[in-house]
Coordinates of C-alpha atoms in Angstrom, one line a residue:
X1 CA -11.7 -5.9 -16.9
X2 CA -10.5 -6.6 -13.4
X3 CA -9.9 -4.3 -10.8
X4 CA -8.3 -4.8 -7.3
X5 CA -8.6 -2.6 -4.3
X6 CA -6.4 -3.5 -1.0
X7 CA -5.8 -1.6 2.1
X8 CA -3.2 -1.3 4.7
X9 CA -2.3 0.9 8.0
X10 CA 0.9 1.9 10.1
X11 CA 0.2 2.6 13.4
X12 CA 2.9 4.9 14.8
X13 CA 3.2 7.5 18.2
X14 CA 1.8 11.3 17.4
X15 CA 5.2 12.9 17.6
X16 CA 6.5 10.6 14.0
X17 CA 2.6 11.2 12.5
X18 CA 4.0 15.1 13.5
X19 CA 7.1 14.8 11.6
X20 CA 6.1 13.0 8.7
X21 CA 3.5 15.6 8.1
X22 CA 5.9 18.7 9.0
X23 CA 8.1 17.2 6.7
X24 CA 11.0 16.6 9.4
X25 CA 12.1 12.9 7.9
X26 CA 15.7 13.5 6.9
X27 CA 15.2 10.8 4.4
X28 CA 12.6 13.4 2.7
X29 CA 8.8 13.5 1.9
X30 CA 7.9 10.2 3.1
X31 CA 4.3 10.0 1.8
X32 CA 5.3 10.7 -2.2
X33 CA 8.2 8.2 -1.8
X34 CA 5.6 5.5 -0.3
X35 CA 3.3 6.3 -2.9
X36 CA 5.9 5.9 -5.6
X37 CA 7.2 2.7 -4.0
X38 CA 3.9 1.1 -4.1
X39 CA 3.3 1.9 -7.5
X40 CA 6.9 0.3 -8.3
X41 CA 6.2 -2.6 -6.3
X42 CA 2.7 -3.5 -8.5
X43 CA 4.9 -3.9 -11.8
X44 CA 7.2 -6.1 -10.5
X45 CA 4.6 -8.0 -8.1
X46 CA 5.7 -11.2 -10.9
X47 CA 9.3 -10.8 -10.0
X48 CA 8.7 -11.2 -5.8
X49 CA 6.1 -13.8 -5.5
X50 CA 7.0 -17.0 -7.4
X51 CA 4.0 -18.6 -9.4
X52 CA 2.1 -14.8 -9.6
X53 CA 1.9 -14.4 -13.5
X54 CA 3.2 -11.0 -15.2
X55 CA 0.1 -8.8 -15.6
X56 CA -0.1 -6.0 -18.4
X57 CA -1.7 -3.2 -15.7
X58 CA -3.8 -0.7 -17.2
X59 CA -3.3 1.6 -14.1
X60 CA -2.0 1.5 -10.2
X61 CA -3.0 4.1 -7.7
X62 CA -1.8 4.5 -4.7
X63 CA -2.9 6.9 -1.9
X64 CA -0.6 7.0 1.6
X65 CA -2.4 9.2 3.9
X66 CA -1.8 10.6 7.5
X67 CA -4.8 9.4 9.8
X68 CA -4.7 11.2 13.5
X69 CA -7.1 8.5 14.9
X70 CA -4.8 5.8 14.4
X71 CA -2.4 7.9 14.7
X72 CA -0.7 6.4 11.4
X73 CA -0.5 6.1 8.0
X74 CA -3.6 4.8 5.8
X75 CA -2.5 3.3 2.5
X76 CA -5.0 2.1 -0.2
X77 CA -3.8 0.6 -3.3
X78 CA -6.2 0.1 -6.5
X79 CA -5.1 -1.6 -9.3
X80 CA -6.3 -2.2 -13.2
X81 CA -5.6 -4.7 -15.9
X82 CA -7.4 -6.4 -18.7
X83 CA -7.2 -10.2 -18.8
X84 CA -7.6 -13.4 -18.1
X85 CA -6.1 -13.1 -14.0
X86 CA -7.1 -10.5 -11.4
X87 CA -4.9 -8.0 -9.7
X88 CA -5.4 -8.9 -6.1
X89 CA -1.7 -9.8 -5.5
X90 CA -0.8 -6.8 -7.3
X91 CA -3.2 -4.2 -5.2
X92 CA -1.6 -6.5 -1.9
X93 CA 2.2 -5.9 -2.8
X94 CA 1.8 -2.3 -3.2
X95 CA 0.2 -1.5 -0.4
X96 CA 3.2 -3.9 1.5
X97 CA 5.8 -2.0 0.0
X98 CA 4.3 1.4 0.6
X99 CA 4.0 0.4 4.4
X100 CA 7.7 -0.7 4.5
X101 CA 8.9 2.4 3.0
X102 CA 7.0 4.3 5.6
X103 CA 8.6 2.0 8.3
X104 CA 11.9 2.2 6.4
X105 CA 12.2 6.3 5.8
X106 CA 10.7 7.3 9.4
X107 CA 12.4 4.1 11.2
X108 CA 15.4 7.1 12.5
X109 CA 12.2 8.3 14.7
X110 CA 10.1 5.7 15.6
X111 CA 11.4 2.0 15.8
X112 CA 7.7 0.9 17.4
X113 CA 5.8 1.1 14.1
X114 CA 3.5 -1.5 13.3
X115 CA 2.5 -2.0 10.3
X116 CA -0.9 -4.0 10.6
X117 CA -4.1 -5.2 9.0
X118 CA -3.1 -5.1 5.2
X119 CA -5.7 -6.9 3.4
X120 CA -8.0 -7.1 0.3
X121 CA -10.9 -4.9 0.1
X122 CA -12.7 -5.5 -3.0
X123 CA -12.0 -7.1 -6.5
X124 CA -14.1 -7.2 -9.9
X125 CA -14.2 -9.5 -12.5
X126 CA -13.0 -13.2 -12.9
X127 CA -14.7 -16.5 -12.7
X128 CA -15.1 -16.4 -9.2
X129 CA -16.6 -13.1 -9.9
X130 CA -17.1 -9.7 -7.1
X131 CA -15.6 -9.9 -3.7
X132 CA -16.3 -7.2 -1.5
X133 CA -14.9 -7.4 2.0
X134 CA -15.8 -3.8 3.5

């Protein structure tokens, strides 16, 4: 079993964090559609980085959440498979594409996004065994 977990933020002014979570993007709910993307960007992690080996994944999650401290977008991406190769690049590619959709869907407000700090949390199983960064 081996299991992934990366994070990522967007930091963004208070009046985009307001319309993302009124619901005033024109492009439409931009949380759902990052989540989605994310999700979509796990499978295919094979088909964008060149030498990363198709994984059968048992499960990706992936939670986009407003955050007023930042103010921004948290996004945490876990990811599941059984085999012989972990998931890390899997957990890290959904968590970048669910930060460039945000970018991309609230871009008609805010061109000063930053998407920052994207990294890997934790992973289980493997040779090299746990790795827990926070």
């Amino acid at each position: 079993a081996r299991i992934a977990i990366a994070r990522g933020e967007i930091h963004m002014q208070s009046a985009t964090l307001r319309l993302i979570r009124d619901g005033q993007i024109k492009k439409g709910d931009v949380l759902v559609t990052a989540e989605l993307a994310g999700v979509m960007a796990a499978k295919r992690t094979a088909e964008l980085i060149p030498l990363c080996h198709p994984l059968n994944l048992t499960q990706v999650e992936v939670d986009v959440a407003l955050d007023e401290t930042l103010p921004g977008v948290q996004i945490t991406a876990t990811v599941r498979t059984t085999g012989k190769t972990g998931v890390e690049m899997e957990a890290l590619t959904a968590v970048s594409i669910a930060a460039l959709t945000v970018y991309d869907m609230a871009k008609s407000a805010e061109k000063t996004m930053r998407i920052a700090n994207i990294r890997l949390v934790e992973k289980r199983g493997g040779q090299s065994g746990d790795v827990i960064n926070e």
